[in-house]
Each structure stands twice: as structure tokens, then as C-alpha cells.
Amino acid sequence: MMNTSAEVFAPATMANLGVGFDILGLALEEPGDIVRAELMDAPGVEIAHIEGDDGKLTRDPAKNTAGVAAASVLRLLSVDRGVRLTLFKRLPLASGLGSSAASAVAAAVAVNAILGYPFSAEQLLPAALDGEAAVSGYHADNVGPCLFGGITLVSGIESTRIRRMPIPTALHLAMVTPDIAVPTAMARSVLPATVPLRDMVRQTAAVARLIDAIYRDDVEAMAQAMESDGIIEPARAHLMPMLAEVRVAAKRAGALAVVISGAGPTLCAICDSEPHARAAAAAMQSVYDNAQIPCVSRSSRVSSRGARVLAAN
Ligand code: HSE
């Protein structure tokens, strides 16, 4: 049975986990984007309103990540009705927290709820990827954890290539987001086109150590492996203000490691308890406060749940 409206929460995500460039990601408990969809008599997708983006996102449904994902879900069922979307952007744009993926996933899940849940999360994946691709290409390291939750290994864009891994029991994260935009395309343009074989072996070893540590519930080994990135972080470090100072401050406060979240500029401290995560968040924030760089800091656990319907009727 169709619903006339649905509201969906889709969580922030952290791609890469340091060494796992483009193949690892995780979902956070908070914050996240909310998308409300309302059934229209006319076919197609309209974007009625976007709150929280300072007018920066396109309202053109053919170009907006949520609009594209919504249209893809409608196409799957060939319905002759349409949807009107309202986006509540809680995630900062171009910040390394999976903002575009969250809007795409939330819109796909909301349209599925309007249509009476004909599709599984796995079946919604291509539509969410279409939405993400509208702004940053076909890759699932944010969309995967956003849709399915947890820590995910993303070795392709098919749902069979997205594997959920265990969430280490003690894992707590602290994030700090300085108020500068680092568009993913720009952060990718600074990466090397080729890497020496020796670096490839080191990076592969670190990814293997990380996955082993996740399965062994060993947060300390996980943090060490995450911070061993010898390829991506060195190329991007200059785009992340005060990365070295933030790392030192977070570790003094008890963090085990600091990595770039996704393509940055959000920095993420890996911690083994909530008090350490809270202290690391405060310490990272004070580095930017002292430098008079506006920022937002948060602490969160990994969420085992991905996007979810808050209301549908
Ligand atoms: N893995 C991507 C990157 C993040 O680091 O460029 C956005 O998906």
C-alpha cells in the first residue's frame, strides 16, 4: 500500500578508514541528513525546499543527489505518480562526512517507503549510487555504510560486493570539522597517478592488518593500521589545516590514532572509550579555537544501523 509521505534519517559516514582508500567505510550514529518525501499526482520529482545548505545545493532535481536517487527509485517501479522532496541538511557539505551520499540514500529510502516498501536495501543501492554519482562519481564507500550501517568493506558497486564487518566493542570516534570546504574532486586531483610497488605492498599490508584487527575486536591494532597510510594522507595533508597539531592534541587526550575522514577536511580520532573520545574531541577543537579557525567537534560510536524511516503515513 502506498504512503502519502515519509521521513527518513540517513547517517554521516566516514570513508577510507585511513589506509582503505575507496574500499572501507563506516556509519556514525550522529549526525545525519533527513529527507521528507510527499506523494504527488503528477509524475516526476520536485525539490520543494532545502534547509541547512546556505543555498549552496542545486534545487534542480535532475542534478541534485537526492532528486536523482528519488527519480531512479520511481523508474524501478514505472509508477505514474511523483514525489516532492524536502531536504534537511544536517551534514556540512564537502566535509568528508558523506553529505551527498546521505541525501541520496535518504531520498531513495523515503521514496521506497512512499511506494509501500517494494524494494530491499540491496535493491535500492543502484538508485542511491545514481544520486551520489550526480556529484562525485560511482563509488560506494559512503553510500554502502549509509544504507546498510556498520563497518563495510566495499570492493565494488554491486550489493554482493559490500560486506559488513564486526564493530569492535570498545570503538569510539571523535571528529572535528574545520569550516573549510574540500570538494572530493579537488582532493582526488592531488593524488598520485601511480604508486611505487614498495608503497603498494606496505599499504596492502596495513589494510590486511586493519581487517584482521576489526575481526579480532582489537581497537589498538585497528588504530595503528588505520594511521599507517603512506599514500593518500601524504598527498592530501596540505589540504587539512593543522593536521599534525590536531593529531598531537588528540593523542595527548587519549586517542589512539587520527585519520582524515573521507576526502577531508574532517579529522577523526580513533579511541577505545567514550571519555577518551570526548576528551579527544575537546582537544582537537581547542587546536582550531586557538588558531581562530571555526570548527565543529563531535564524538560518536559506529552505528550498526544505516538509513531508517522515521515516519511514514
Ligand atoms: N574515498 C573517497 C576519497 C571519499 O577519499 O576520495 C569519498 O567517497
mmCIF file of N, CA and C and ligand atoms in Angstrom, residues 15-16 21-22 139 141-142 184 188 236 262-263, ligand 1:
data_model
loop_
_atom_site.group_PDB
_atom_site.id
_atom_site.type_symbol
_atom_site.label_atom_id
_atom_site.label_comp_id
_atom_site.label_asym_id
_atom_site.label_seq_id
_atom_site.Cartn_x
_atom_site.Cartn_y
_atom_site.Cartn_z
ATOM 1 N N ALA A 15 34.496 7.513 5.038
ATOM 2 C CA ALA A 15 35.103 6.632 4.045
ATOM 3 C C ALA A 15 36.603 6.508 4.309
ATOM 4 N N ASN A 16 37.170 5.454 3.776
ATOM 5 C CA ASN A 16 38.623 5.171 3.753
ATOM 6 C C ASN A 16 39.158 4.492 5.020
ATOM 7 N N PHE A 21 41.576 3.258 1.206
ATOM 8 C CA PHE A 21 41.098 4.248 0.239
ATOM 9 C C PHE A 21 40.081 3.632 -0.729
ATOM 10 N N ASP A 22 38.904 4.193 -0.735
ATOM 11 C CA ASP A 22 37.807 3.817 -1.646
ATOM 12 C C ASP A 22 37.214 2.429 -1.383
ATOM 13 N N HIS A 139 30.949 5.538 -6.631
ATOM 14 C CA HIS A 139 31.703 4.750 -5.656
ATOM 15 C C HIS A 139 30.836 4.610 -4.423
ATOM 16 N N ASP A 141 31.793 3.818 -1.102
ATOM 17 C CA ASP A 141 32.386 3.756 0.239
ATOM 18 C C ASP A 141 31.651 4.636 1.246
ATOM 19 N N ASN A 142 30.836 5.584 0.813
ATOM 20 C CA ASN A 142 29.918 6.280 1.723
ATOM 21 C C ASN A 142 28.504 5.706 1.616
ATOM 22 N N THR A 184 35.429 16.722 -2.955
ATOM 23 C CA THR A 184 36.087 15.431 -3.197
ATOM 24 C C THR A 184 36.901 15.464 -4.492
ATOM 25 N N ARG A 188 40.792 14.537 -4.813
ATOM 26 C CA ARG A 188 41.263 13.421 -5.653
ATOM 27 C C ARG A 188 42.287 13.893 -6.679
ATOM 28 N N ARG A 236 47.424 14.430 0.566
ATOM 29 C CA ARG A 236 46.315 15.340 0.889
ATOM 30 C C ARG A 236 46.576 16.213 2.111
ATOM 31 N N GLY A 262 37.179 10.393 5.079
ATOM 32 C CA GLY A 262 36.888 10.506 3.655
ATOM 33 C C GLY A 262 37.937 11.361 2.965
ATOM 34 N N ALA A 263 37.464 12.318 2.166
ATOM 35 C CA ALA A 263 38.384 13.198 1.454
ATOM 36 C C ALA A 263 38.707 14.457 2.263
HETATM 37 N N1 HSE B 1 37.130 7.537 -0.908
HETATM 38 C C1 HSE B 1 36.824 8.880 -1.326
HETATM 39 C C2 HSE B 1 38.066 9.715 -1.343
HETATM 40 C C3 HSE B 1 35.879 9.538 -0.351
HETATM 41 O O1 HSE B 1 38.819 9.651 -0.387
HETATM 42 O O2 HSE B 1 38.290 10.430 -2.318
HETATM 43 C C4 HSE B 1 34.576 9.841 -0.935
HETATM 44 O O3 HSE B 1 33.908 8.682 -1.311
#
